[in-house]
Short mmCIF file of C-alpha atoms in Angstrom, two decimals:
data_model
loop_
_atom_site.label_atom_id
_atom_site.label_comp_id
_atom_site.label_asym_id
_atom_site.label_seq_id
_atom_site.Cartn_x
_atom_site.Cartn_y
_atom_site.Cartn_z
CA MET F 823 -2.73 5.52 19.28
CA ILE F 824 -2.84 8.80 16.90
CA ARG F 825 -1.60 6.90 14.14
CA LEU F 826 -3.70 3.65 14.15
CA LEU F 827 -6.20 6.15 14.22
CA SER F 828 -5.71 8.15 11.13
CA ILE F 829 -5.22 4.72 9.03
CA ALA F 830 -8.70 3.85 9.96
CA ILE F 831 -10.11 7.30 8.94
CA ASP F 832 -8.36 7.15 5.48
CA CYS F 833 -9.45 3.47 5.00
CA ILE F 834 -12.93 4.43 5.94
CA SER F 835 -13.10 7.51 4.26
CA SER F 836 -11.89 5.46 1.30
CA ILE F 837 -14.91 2.81 1.08
CA ILE F 838 -17.07 4.91 -1.13
CA PHE F 839 -14.43 5.77 -3.53
CA VAL F 840 -12.16 1.93 -3.37
CA ILE F 841 -15.12 -0.36 -3.09
CA PRO F 842 -16.94 1.30 -6.88
CA ALA F 843 -13.41 1.44 -8.41
CA VAL F 844 -12.34 -2.07 -7.89
CA ILE F 845 -15.35 -3.44 -9.15
CA VAL F 846 -15.33 -1.51 -12.50
CA LEU F 847 -12.15 -2.64 -12.53
CA ARG F 848 -12.68 -6.20 -11.91
CA TYR F 849 -15.49 -6.55 -14.62
CA ALA F 850 -13.93 -4.69 -17.11
CA SER F 851 -11.08 -6.97 -16.90
CA PHE F 852 -12.90 -10.54 -16.83
CA ARG F 853 -15.95 -11.56 -18.15
CA LYS F 854 -15.92 -14.37 -15.56
CA ARG F 855 -17.15 -12.70 -12.52
CA ASN F 856 -15.72 -14.74 -9.12
CA PHE F 857 -16.46 -13.12 -5.96
CA LYS F 858 -14.26 -14.56 -3.95
CA GLU F 859 -11.07 -13.33 -6.19
CA LEU F 860 -13.23 -9.90 -5.97
CA ILE F 861 -12.73 -9.75 -2.07
CA ALA F 862 -9.27 -10.54 -2.34
CA ILE F 863 -8.43 -7.65 -4.70
CA ILE F 864 -10.98 -5.45 -2.79
CA ILE F 865 -9.16 -6.51 0.75
CA PHE F 866 -5.62 -5.38 -1.64
CA ALA F 867 -7.42 -2.03 -2.45
CA PHE F 868 -7.63 -1.24 1.45
CA TYR F 869 -4.23 -2.51 1.97
CA SER F 870 -2.55 -0.03 -1.01
CA ILE F 871 -4.89 2.62 1.16
CA ALA F 872 -3.44 1.70 4.13
CA VAL F 873 0.19 1.74 3.05
CA PHE F 874 -0.22 5.36 1.85
CA SER F 875 -1.24 6.63 5.33
CA VAL F 876 1.39 5.06 6.53
CA VAL F 877 3.82 6.33 4.52
CA GLY F 878 2.37 9.81 4.19
CA ILE F 879 0.75 10.17 0.91
CA PRO F 880 0.51 13.47 0.99
CA ALA F 881 -3.43 14.74 -0.54
CA VAL F 882 -3.41 17.69 -2.73
CA ASP F 883 -4.41 20.16 -0.83
CA THR F 884 -1.32 19.55 1.66
CA PHE F 885 1.66 19.04 -1.02
CA ASN F 886 4.96 20.72 0.31
CA VAL F 887 8.05 20.40 -1.16
CA ASN F 888 10.67 19.17 0.96
CA PHE F 889 14.04 18.10 -0.20
CA SER F 890 15.63 15.69 2.18
CA PHE F 891 17.29 12.77 1.36
CA ASN F 892 19.69 10.15 2.72
CA LEU F 893 21.43 8.08 0.31
CA ILE F 894 23.77 6.27 2.37
CA PRO F 895 22.39 3.06 3.32
CA LEU F 896 22.51 1.89 6.83
CA ILE F 897 24.23 5.55 8.13
CA ASP F 898 21.46 5.72 10.26
CA ILE F 899 22.21 2.71 12.43
CA VAL F 900 25.48 4.37 13.91
CA ASN F 901 23.52 7.46 14.94
CA SER F 902 20.42 5.89 16.24
CA PRO F 903 20.63 2.02 16.39
CA LEU F 904 17.27 1.15 17.89
CA GLU F 905 14.99 3.21 16.51
CA TYR F 906 16.69 2.12 12.95
CA ILE F 907 15.93 -1.17 13.88
CA LYS F 908 12.97 -0.51 14.68
CA ASN F 909 11.98 1.31 11.49
CA THR F 910 13.73 -1.53 9.83
CA VAL F 911 11.32 -4.37 11.50
CA LEU F 912 8.01 -1.95 10.81
CA ASN F 913 8.97 -1.54 7.34
CA ILE F 914 9.51 -5.15 6.47
CA ILE F 915 5.95 -5.57 8.31
CA LEU F 916 4.73 -3.00 6.32
CA PHE F 917 5.50 -4.56 3.02
CA MET F 918 4.64 -7.71 3.57
CA PRO F 919 1.79 -8.45 2.82
CA LEU F 920 2.33 -6.67 -0.87
CA GLY F 921 4.47 -9.86 -1.32
CA PHE F 922 1.54 -12.23 0.34
CA LEU F 923 -1.57 -11.18 -1.52
CA VAL F 924 -0.01 -10.33 -5.26
CA PRO F 925 1.00 -13.93 -6.20
CA ALA F 926 -1.74 -15.34 -3.96
CA ILE F 927 -4.55 -13.38 -6.20
CA TRP F 928 -2.12 -13.06 -9.57
CA LYS F 929 -0.53 -16.62 -11.09
CA ARG F 930 1.62 -14.47 -13.43
CA TYR F 931 3.41 -12.65 -10.25
CA ARG F 932 4.36 -16.31 -8.75
CA SER F 933 8.28 -15.59 -9.54
CA VAL F 934 10.56 -13.71 -6.51
CA LYS F 935 11.95 -11.34 -9.74
CA THR F 936 8.17 -10.18 -10.34
CA MET F 937 7.67 -9.29 -6.57
CA VAL F 938 11.22 -7.40 -6.43
CA PHE F 939 10.70 -5.74 -9.13
CA MET F 940 7.60 -4.51 -7.68
CA GLY F 941 8.38 -3.88 -4.39
CA PHE F 942 11.32 -1.99 -5.43
CA ALA F 943 9.11 0.24 -7.63
CA LEU F 944 6.25 1.17 -5.54
CA SER F 945 8.90 2.13 -3.13
CA VAL F 946 10.96 4.14 -5.59
CA CYS F 947 7.67 5.79 -6.50
CA ILE F 948 6.62 6.46 -2.28
CA GLU F 949 10.33 8.00 -1.62
CA ILE F 950 9.75 10.30 -4.31
CA LEU F 951 6.46 11.60 -3.56
CA GLN F 952 8.44 12.01 0.12
CA ILE F 953 9.75 15.06 -0.82
CA PHE F 954 5.83 16.67 -1.45
CA THR F 955 5.47 15.56 2.45
CA PHE F 956 8.03 16.18 5.98
CA ARG F 957 8.63 12.63 5.51
CA LEU F 958 12.85 11.95 4.82
CA THR F 959 13.68 10.12 1.30
CA ASP F 960 15.70 7.77 2.18
CA ILE F 961 17.31 4.85 0.42
CA ASP F 962 17.12 2.66 3.34
CA ASP F 963 13.48 2.82 2.81
CA LEU F 964 13.91 1.47 -0.86
CA ILE F 965 15.90 -1.59 0.50
CA THR F 966 13.89 -2.82 3.64
CA ASN F 967 10.40 -2.49 1.87
CA THR F 968 11.71 -4.66 -0.84
CA ALA F 969 13.01 -7.14 1.82
CA GLY F 970 9.50 -7.00 3.41
CA THR F 971 7.71 -7.82 -0.12
CA VAL F 972 10.84 -10.95 -0.94
CA LEU F 973 9.79 -11.75 2.51
CA GLY F 974 6.10 -12.01 2.05
CA TYR F 975 6.51 -13.69 -1.21
CA TYR F 976 8.13 -16.98 0.07
CA ILE F 977 5.39 -16.79 2.72
CA SER F 978 3.36 -16.33 0.37
CA LYS F 979 4.57 -19.26 -1.79
CA ARG F 980 4.49 -21.55 1.35
CA PHE F 981 1.35 -21.22 2.15
CA SER F 982 -1.18 -18.98 -0.17
CA PHE F 983 -0.46 -20.38 -3.74
CA GLN F 984 -3.27 -22.92 -3.90
CA LEU F 985 -6.13 -20.14 -2.14
CA PRO F 986 -8.98 -20.98 -4.25
CA PHE F 987 -8.85 -17.74 -6.57
CA LYS F 988 -9.40 -17.39 -10.18
CA SER F 989 -6.32 -16.42 -11.90
CA ALA F 990 -6.04 -13.02 -12.97
CA ASP F 991 -3.89 -13.77 -15.94
CA THR F 992 -6.01 -15.71 -17.72
CA LYS F 993 -6.91 -15.16 -21.40
CA GLU F 994 -10.07 -13.52 -20.43
CA SER F 995 -7.83 -10.51 -18.84
CA SER F 996 -7.56 -7.40 -20.57
CA ILE F 997 -5.48 -5.95 -18.04
CA PRO F 998 -2.38 -7.63 -18.20
CA TYR F 999 -0.92 -5.42 -15.17
CA GLU F 1000 -3.73 -5.69 -13.00
CA PRO F 1001 -2.25 -5.21 -9.57
CA PHE F 1002 -0.21 -2.28 -10.50
CA VAL F 1003 -3.61 -0.76 -12.19
CA VAL F 1004 -5.25 -0.98 -8.50
CA LEU F 1005 -2.02 0.60 -6.64
CA ALA F 1006 -2.66 3.36 -9.00
CA VAL F 1007 -5.97 3.92 -8.83
CA MET F 1008 -5.77 3.24 -5.49
CA PHE F 1009 -3.43 6.39 -5.27
CA LEU F 1010 -5.19 8.68 -7.16
CA ILE F 1011 -7.95 8.17 -4.50
CA ALA F 1012 -5.70 8.71 -1.91
CA ILE F 1013 -4.38 12.17 -3.10
CA PHE F 1014 -7.66 13.46 -4.72
CA LEU F 1015 -10.81 11.43 -3.33
CA LYS F 1016 -10.07 10.74 0.32
CA PRO F 1017 -9.31 13.73 1.55
CA ILE F 1018 -12.88 14.99 0.64
CA VAL F 1019 -14.06 12.59 3.31
CA SER F 1020 -11.48 12.49 5.49
CA ASN F 1021 -11.04 16.12 5.85
CA GLY F 1022 -14.86 16.13 7.44
CA MET F 1023 -14.36 12.86 10.03
CA TRP F 1024 -11.03 14.67 11.48
CA ASP F 1025 -13.50 17.62 12.18
CA ILE F 1026 -15.33 15.29 13.88
CA VAL F 1027 -12.91 13.78 15.64
CA LEU F 1028 -10.96 16.70 16.63
CA SER F 1029 -14.19 18.39 17.95
CA SER F 1030 -15.03 15.32 20.21
CA SER F 1031 -15.15 15.16 23.60
CA TRP F 1032 -12.99 12.26 23.66
CA TRP F 1033 -9.93 13.28 21.61
CA GLU F 1034 -8.41 14.84 24.52
CA LYS F 1035 -8.46 11.49 26.28
CA ILE F 1036 -6.38 9.89 23.16
CA ARG F 1037 -3.89 12.42 22.31
#
């Protein structure tokens, strides 16, 4: 419950930054303006914010260096098999929308090699950033996150390639790697801008009468 509340607060507190940022990016990238694609990119942007919230991307005021690493694949399954399986499933589910949304919106990303690279690259960035949090930097997360991206890609290939979005990689585009740019902008918002609003929202929540009921 608290985890869901935290994700909700992060997403809500990002609205005033995310929507204007996506609109600026979208209109800077294309001469033609497609409302359906704009909405799809906004959904992708908020998904990115939610992922950064779930994996614990640190805010600029909470950086705390912690060199905790697991570089041996599958070792945790011996110590805690049920917990390992649960985390594996959740990581796969978390990254499936990445593999689904990106090829659905951007035609040039409709290849499994491209999505493997994208899922792996995003996972590497997240794991590096977790050095600055209380979380463990874990090689298993790289594997499961990439697997989730690939699974989402194949689901997208089956169901969403025909969605009525204008391709985001036509000659009208001035940003050839737009999904990476969107992810980078959302990452900066999550670290530097979101805390401006979310800290105030947490103050309201923590001082409310129903906080003790949901703890």
